[in-house]
């Protein structure tokens, strides 16, 4: 077997055999760049970024090793019954305690659930305008009904039942203080 090296292409072949079969293989060698035609590089770059973002998004939707809950946000219009994913955020130690109590279906699990809902509603209220604009950019078909969005969240936390993993509808409301928190807790 002989081979020759000519520039950036390594060509290998075998001498002719009795069956007259010739095997030729080509190995293109480039330094760190993908072998994409110049006209398709921009599209390839966008596709690569989208795959990377999809991987990051799927990782962000699962509870991490730290045991903190993840709240996956969804949006829908009042006319359609289809939930669109629109982001996620990670809870803190306080929300982990509330989620643990809710998961274990303890004595005060109903109060914990209401506090979780109120916390998500308050977080949504703070960034509602920016979130709405992002949703309209991501899903242009929802732009006409941006004033009628319904928000929901799925709780990602270890040990939840299927019923607890369903989308919970939440209305973005402002949290004003301790008294409002107590009112929300018992309402």
PDB file of C-alpha atoms in Angstrom:
ATOM      1  CA  UNK A   1       0.000   0.000   0.000  1.00  0.00           C
ATOM      2  CA  UNK A   2       1.331   3.405  -0.895  1.00  0.00           C
ATOM      3  CA  UNK A   3       0.152   6.832   0.031  1.00  0.00           C
ATOM      4  CA  UNK A   4       1.006  10.302  -0.960  1.00  0.00           C
ATOM      5  CA  UNK A   5       0.462  13.557   0.797  1.00  0.00           C
ATOM      6  CA  UNK A   6      -0.438  16.462  -1.427  1.00  0.00           C
ATOM      7  CA  UNK A   7      -1.209  19.666   0.426  1.00  0.00           C
ATOM      8  CA  UNK A   8      -4.184  19.547   2.755  1.00  0.00           C
ATOM      9  CA  UNK A   9      -5.612  16.291   1.353  1.00  0.00           C
ATOM     10  CA  UNK A  10      -4.324  12.837   2.234  1.00  0.00           C
ATOM     11  CA  UNK A  11      -5.047  10.310  -0.504  1.00  0.00           C
ATOM     12  CA  UNK A  12      -4.530   6.595   0.131  1.00  0.00           C
ATOM     13  CA  UNK A  13      -4.973   3.729  -2.281  1.00  0.00           C
ATOM     14  CA  UNK A  14      -4.060   0.094  -2.780  1.00  0.00           C
ATOM     15  CA  UNK A  15      -2.410  -1.372  -5.808  1.00  0.00           C
ATOM     16  CA  UNK A  16      -4.669  -2.983  -8.359  1.00  0.00           C
ATOM     17  CA  UNK A  17      -5.826  -6.438  -7.341  1.00  0.00           C
ATOM     18  CA  UNK A  18      -6.907  -9.335  -9.551  1.00  0.00           C
ATOM     19  CA  UNK A  19     -10.569  -8.370  -9.160  1.00  0.00           C
ATOM     20  CA  UNK A  20      -9.677  -4.900 -10.396  1.00  0.00           C
ATOM     21  CA  UNK A  21     -11.255  -3.218  -7.359  1.00  0.00           C
ATOM     22  CA  UNK A  22      -9.724   0.106  -6.436  1.00  0.00           C
ATOM     23  CA  UNK A  23     -10.305   1.612  -3.041  1.00  0.00           C
ATOM     24  CA  UNK A  24      -9.821   5.314  -2.732  1.00  0.00           C
ATOM     25  CA  UNK A  25     -10.453   7.294   0.407  1.00  0.00           C
ATOM     26  CA  UNK A  26     -10.037  10.986   0.958  1.00  0.00           C
ATOM     27  CA  UNK A  27      -9.367  12.703   4.250  1.00  0.00           C
ATOM     28  CA  UNK A  28      -9.654  16.485   4.296  1.00  0.00           C
ATOM     29  CA  UNK A  29      -7.634  18.108   7.017  1.00  0.00           C
ATOM     30  CA  UNK A  30      -8.408  21.622   8.175  1.00  0.00           C
ATOM     31  CA  UNK A  31      -7.299  23.456  11.224  1.00  0.00           C
ATOM     32  CA  UNK A  32     -10.364  23.887  13.452  1.00  0.00           C
ATOM     33  CA  UNK A  33     -12.797  24.933  10.738  1.00  0.00           C
ATOM     34  CA  UNK A  34     -15.804  23.023   9.489  1.00  0.00           C
ATOM     35  CA  UNK A  35     -15.814  21.881   5.863  1.00  0.00           C
ATOM     36  CA  UNK A  36     -18.762  24.010   4.726  1.00  0.00           C
ATOM     37  CA  UNK A  37     -19.059  25.826   1.403  1.00  0.00           C
ATOM     38  CA  UNK A  38     -18.727  29.609   1.825  1.00  0.00           C
ATOM     39  CA  UNK A  39     -22.296  30.264   0.698  1.00  0.00           C
ATOM     40  CA  UNK A  40     -23.714  28.062   3.477  1.00  0.00           C
ATOM     41  CA  UNK A  41     -21.494  29.120   6.386  1.00  0.00           C
ATOM     42  CA  UNK A  42     -23.929  31.669   7.851  1.00  0.00           C
ATOM     43  CA  UNK A  43     -26.805  29.176   7.816  1.00  0.00           C
ATOM     44  CA  UNK A  44     -24.571  26.456   9.287  1.00  0.00           C
ATOM     45  CA  UNK A  45     -23.435  28.797  12.046  1.00  0.00           C
ATOM     46  CA  UNK A  46     -27.063  29.626  12.964  1.00  0.00           C
ATOM     47  CA  UNK A  47     -28.000  25.937  13.021  1.00  0.00           C
ATOM     48  CA  UNK A  48     -25.030  25.174  15.241  1.00  0.00           C
ATOM     49  CA  UNK A  49     -26.027  27.949  17.661  1.00  0.00           C
ATOM     50  CA  UNK A  50     -29.632  26.695  17.714  1.00  0.00           C
ATOM     51  CA  UNK A  51     -28.494  23.150  18.580  1.00  0.00           C
ATOM     52  CA  UNK A  52     -26.301  24.538  21.330  1.00  0.00           C
ATOM     53  CA  UNK A  53     -29.135  26.667  22.731  1.00  0.00           C
ATOM     54  CA  UNK A  54     -31.567  23.730  22.590  1.00  0.00           C
ATOM     55  CA  UNK A  55     -29.120  21.642  24.599  1.00  0.00           C
ATOM     56  CA  UNK A  56     -28.694  24.401  27.157  1.00  0.00           C
ATOM     57  CA  UNK A  57     -32.463  24.890  27.401  1.00  0.00           C
ATOM     58  CA  UNK A  58     -33.116  21.211  28.022  1.00  0.00           C
ATOM     59  CA  UNK A  59     -30.450  21.190  30.742  1.00  0.00           C
ATOM     60  CA  UNK A  60     -31.932  24.320  32.347  1.00  0.00           C
ATOM     61  CA  UNK A  61     -35.364  22.704  32.589  1.00  0.00           C
ATOM     62  CA  UNK A  62     -34.195  19.915  34.875  1.00  0.00           C
ATOM     63  CA  UNK A  63     -33.410  20.255  38.573  1.00  0.00           C
ATOM     64  CA  UNK A  64     -29.685  20.395  39.136  1.00  0.00           C
ATOM     65  CA  UNK A  65     -27.443  18.534  41.523  1.00  0.00           C
ATOM     66  CA  UNK A  66     -27.857  21.335  44.067  1.00  0.00           C
ATOM     67  CA  UNK A  67     -31.470  20.241  44.715  1.00  0.00           C
ATOM     68  CA  UNK A  68     -33.001  23.627  43.935  1.00  0.00           C
ATOM     69  CA  UNK A  69     -36.318  23.641  42.048  1.00  0.00           C
ATOM     70  CA  UNK A  70     -36.649  24.883  38.483  1.00  0.00           C
ATOM     71  CA  UNK A  71     -39.765  26.746  37.347  1.00  0.00           C
ATOM     72  CA  UNK A  72     -40.400  26.224  33.612  1.00  0.00           C
ATOM     73  CA  UNK A  73     -42.573  29.049  32.283  1.00  0.00           C
ATOM     74  CA  UNK A  74     -45.245  28.639  29.614  1.00  0.00           C
ATOM     75  CA  UNK A  75     -47.576  31.037  27.831  1.00  0.00           C
ATOM     76  CA  UNK A  76     -50.809  30.620  25.885  1.00  0.00           C
ATOM     77  CA  UNK A  77     -53.541  32.807  24.485  1.00  0.00           C
ATOM     78  CA  UNK A  78     -57.049  32.734  25.866  1.00  0.00           C
ATOM     79  CA  UNK A  79     -58.390  31.427  22.546  1.00  0.00           C
ATOM     80  CA  UNK A  80     -55.928  28.570  22.029  1.00  0.00           C
ATOM     81  CA  UNK A  81     -55.239  25.795  24.467  1.00  0.00           C
ATOM     82  CA  UNK A  82     -51.611  25.266  23.404  1.00  0.00           C
ATOM     83  CA  UNK A  83     -48.830  26.038  25.885  1.00  0.00           C
ATOM     84  CA  UNK A  84     -45.645  27.573  24.439  1.00  0.00           C
ATOM     85  CA  UNK A  85     -42.422  27.339  26.493  1.00  0.00           C
ATOM     86  CA  UNK A  86     -41.090  30.809  27.228  1.00  0.00           C
ATOM     87  CA  UNK A  87     -38.265  30.340  29.722  1.00  0.00           C
ATOM     88  CA  UNK A  88     -37.323  29.008  33.084  1.00  0.00           C
ATOM     89  CA  UNK A  89     -35.798  30.204  36.303  1.00  0.00           C
ATOM     90  CA  UNK A  90     -34.197  28.524  39.234  1.00  0.00           C
ATOM     91  CA  UNK A  91     -35.483  28.797  42.776  1.00  0.00           C
ATOM     92  CA  UNK A  92     -33.546  29.501  45.948  1.00  0.00           C
ATOM     93  CA  UNK A  93     -33.279  27.730  49.322  1.00  0.00           C
ATOM     94  CA  UNK A  94     -36.622  29.142  50.480  1.00  0.00           C
ATOM     95  CA  UNK A  95     -38.425  27.873  47.398  1.00  0.00           C
ATOM     96  CA  UNK A  96     -36.678  24.506  47.816  1.00  0.00           C
ATOM     97  CA  UNK A  97     -38.179  24.253  51.308  1.00  0.00           C
ATOM     98  CA  UNK A  98     -41.637  25.157  50.007  1.00  0.00           C
ATOM     99  CA  UNK A  99     -41.345  22.646  47.166  1.00  0.00           C
ATOM    100  CA  UNK A 100     -40.192  19.951  49.558  1.00  0.00           C
ATOM    101  CA  UNK A 101     -43.228  20.540  51.782  1.00  0.00           C
ATOM    102  CA  UNK A 102     -45.523  20.576  48.730  1.00  0.00           C
ATOM    103  CA  UNK A 103     -43.971  17.360  47.380  1.00  0.00           C
ATOM    104  CA  UNK A 104     -44.290  15.521  50.699  1.00  0.00           C
ATOM    105  CA  UNK A 105     -47.967  16.524  50.916  1.00  0.00           C
ATOM    106  CA  UNK A 106     -47.408  17.637  54.480  1.00  0.00           C
ATOM    107  CA  UNK A 107     -49.756  19.391  56.863  1.00  0.00           C
ATOM    108  CA  UNK A 108     -49.189  22.817  55.308  1.00  0.00           C
ATOM    109  CA  UNK A 109     -48.678  21.718  51.687  1.00  0.00           C
ATOM    110  CA  UNK A 110     -51.639  23.819  50.489  1.00  0.00           C
ATOM    111  CA  UNK A 111     -50.094  26.932  52.012  1.00  0.00           C
ATOM    112  CA  UNK A 112     -46.732  26.035  50.468  1.00  0.00           C
ATOM    113  CA  UNK A 113     -48.364  25.669  47.059  1.00  0.00           C
ATOM    114  CA  UNK A 114     -50.003  29.092  47.362  1.00  0.00           C
ATOM    115  CA  UNK A 115     -46.693  30.655  48.356  1.00  0.00           C
ATOM    116  CA  UNK A 116     -44.972  29.030  45.381  1.00  0.00           C
ATOM    117  CA  UNK A 117     -47.694  30.382  43.063  1.00  0.00           C
ATOM    118  CA  UNK A 118     -47.405  33.848  44.617  1.00  0.00           C
ATOM    119  CA  UNK A 119     -43.616  33.821  44.239  1.00  0.00           C
ATOM    120  CA  UNK A 120     -43.817  32.896  40.560  1.00  0.00           C
ATOM    121  CA  UNK A 121     -46.546  35.523  40.008  1.00  0.00           C
ATOM    122  CA  UNK A 122     -44.362  38.188  41.626  1.00  0.00           C
ATOM    123  CA  UNK A 123     -41.324  37.198  39.547  1.00  0.00           C
ATOM    124  CA  UNK A 124     -43.394  37.332  36.363  1.00  0.00           C
ATOM    125  CA  UNK A 125     -44.839  40.728  37.290  1.00  0.00           C
ATOM    126  CA  UNK A 126     -41.394  42.298  37.714  1.00  0.00           C
ATOM    127  CA  UNK A 127     -40.260  41.368  34.178  1.00  0.00           C
ATOM    128  CA  UNK A 128     -43.620  41.162  32.413  1.00  0.00           C
ATOM    129  CA  UNK A 129     -42.936  43.770  29.691  1.00  0.00           C
ATOM    130  CA  UNK A 130     -39.560  42.337  28.732  1.00  0.00           C
ATOM    131  CA  UNK A 131     -40.926  38.783  28.832  1.00  0.00           C
ATOM    132  CA  UNK A 132     -43.880  39.732  26.605  1.00  0.00           C
ATOM    133  CA  UNK A 133     -41.548  41.295  24.015  1.00  0.00           C
ATOM    134  CA  UNK A 134     -39.324  38.225  24.040  1.00  0.00           C
ATOM    135  CA  UNK A 135     -42.331  35.948  23.572  1.00  0.00           C
ATOM    136  CA  UNK A 136     -43.554  38.017  20.615  1.00  0.00           C
ATOM    137  CA  UNK A 137     -40.112  37.843  18.992  1.00  0.00           C
ATOM    138  CA  UNK A 138     -39.896  34.091  19.543  1.00  0.00           C
ATOM    139  CA  UNK A 139     -43.490  33.315  18.557  1.00  0.00           C
ATOM    140  CA  UNK A 140     -44.647  35.954  16.026  1.00  0.00           C
ATOM    141  CA  UNK A 141     -48.029  34.211  15.723  1.00  0.00           C
ATOM    142  CA  UNK A 142     -48.826  35.327  19.296  1.00  0.00           C
ATOM    143  CA  UNK A 143     -48.127  39.030  18.660  1.00  0.00           C
ATOM    144  CA  UNK A 144     -51.778  39.920  17.952  1.00  0.00           C
ATOM    145  CA  UNK A 145     -52.944  38.577  21.303  1.00  0.00           C
ATOM    146  CA  UNK A 146     -50.076  39.779  23.495  1.00  0.00           C
ATOM    147  CA  UNK A 147     -52.472  41.639  25.806  1.00  0.00           C
ATOM    148  CA  UNK A 148     -54.357  38.411  26.538  1.00  0.00           C
ATOM    149  CA  UNK A 149     -51.518  36.079  27.524  1.00  0.00           C
ATOM    150  CA  UNK A 150     -52.099  33.452  30.190  1.00  0.00           C
ATOM    151  CA  UNK A 151     -48.990  32.308  32.004  1.00  0.00           C
ATOM    152  CA  UNK A 152     -48.312  28.999  33.631  1.00  0.00           C
ATOM    153  CA  UNK A 153     -45.410  27.081  35.071  1.00  0.00           C
ATOM    154  CA  UNK A 154     -44.322  23.507  35.568  1.00  0.00           C
ATOM    155  CA  UNK A 155     -42.375  22.732  38.672  1.00  0.00           C
ATOM    156  CA  UNK A 156     -39.264  20.606  38.128  1.00  0.00           C
ATOM    157  CA  UNK A 157     -38.267  19.102  41.452  1.00  0.00           C
ATOM    158  CA  UNK A 158     -37.245  15.589  42.426  1.00  0.00           C
ATOM    159  CA  UNK A 159     -39.984  13.319  43.733  1.00  0.00           C
ATOM    160  CA  UNK A 160     -43.088  15.153  42.459  1.00  0.00           C
ATOM    161  CA  UNK A 161     -46.164  13.185  41.430  1.00  0.00           C
ATOM    162  CA  UNK A 162     -47.572  13.454  37.900  1.00  0.00           C
ATOM    163  CA  UNK A 163     -50.407  15.636  39.222  1.00  0.00           C
ATOM    164  CA  UNK A 164     -47.879  18.042  40.767  1.00  0.00           C
ATOM    165  CA  UNK A 165     -45.874  18.212  37.509  1.00  0.00           C
ATOM    166  CA  UNK A 166     -48.786  19.605  35.457  1.00  0.00           C
ATOM    167  CA  UNK A 167     -48.892  23.218  34.244  1.00  0.00           C
ATOM    168  CA  UNK A 168     -50.187  25.565  36.951  1.00  0.00           C
ATOM    169  CA  UNK A 169     -51.882  28.721  35.677  1.00  0.00           C
ATOM    170  CA  UNK A 170     -50.665  31.865  37.409  1.00  0.00           C
ATOM    171  CA  UNK A 171     -51.657  35.534  37.069  1.00  0.00           C
ATOM    172  CA  UNK A 172     -48.727  37.975  37.318  1.00  0.00           C
ATOM    173  CA  UNK A 173     -49.393  40.177  40.354  1.00  0.00           C
ATOM    174  CA  UNK A 174     -47.278  42.579  42.333  1.00  0.00           C
ATOM    175  CA  UNK A 175     -46.126  41.524  45.775  1.00  0.00           C
ATOM    176  CA  UNK A 176     -46.175  44.569  47.993  1.00  0.00           C
ATOM    177  CA  UNK A 177     -45.087  43.435  51.418  1.00  0.00           C
ATOM    178  CA  UNK A 178     -45.406  41.113  54.392  1.00  0.00           C
ATOM    179  CA  UNK A 179     -49.121  41.759  54.952  1.00  0.00           C
ATOM    180  CA  UNK A 180     -49.928  40.895  51.320  1.00  0.00           C
ATOM    181  CA  UNK A 181     -47.846  37.738  51.666  1.00  0.00           C
ATOM    182  CA  UNK A 182     -49.888  36.672  54.680  1.00  0.00           C
ATOM    183  CA  UNK A 183     -53.149  37.472  52.861  1.00  0.00           C
ATOM    184  CA  UNK A 184     -51.996  35.377  49.880  1.00  0.00           C
ATOM    185  CA  UNK A 185     -50.995  32.532  52.163  1.00  0.00           C
ATOM    186  CA  UNK A 186     -54.479  32.110  53.618  1.00  0.00           C
ATOM    187  CA  UNK A 187     -56.619  33.073  50.611  1.00  0.00           C
TER     188      UNK A 187
END
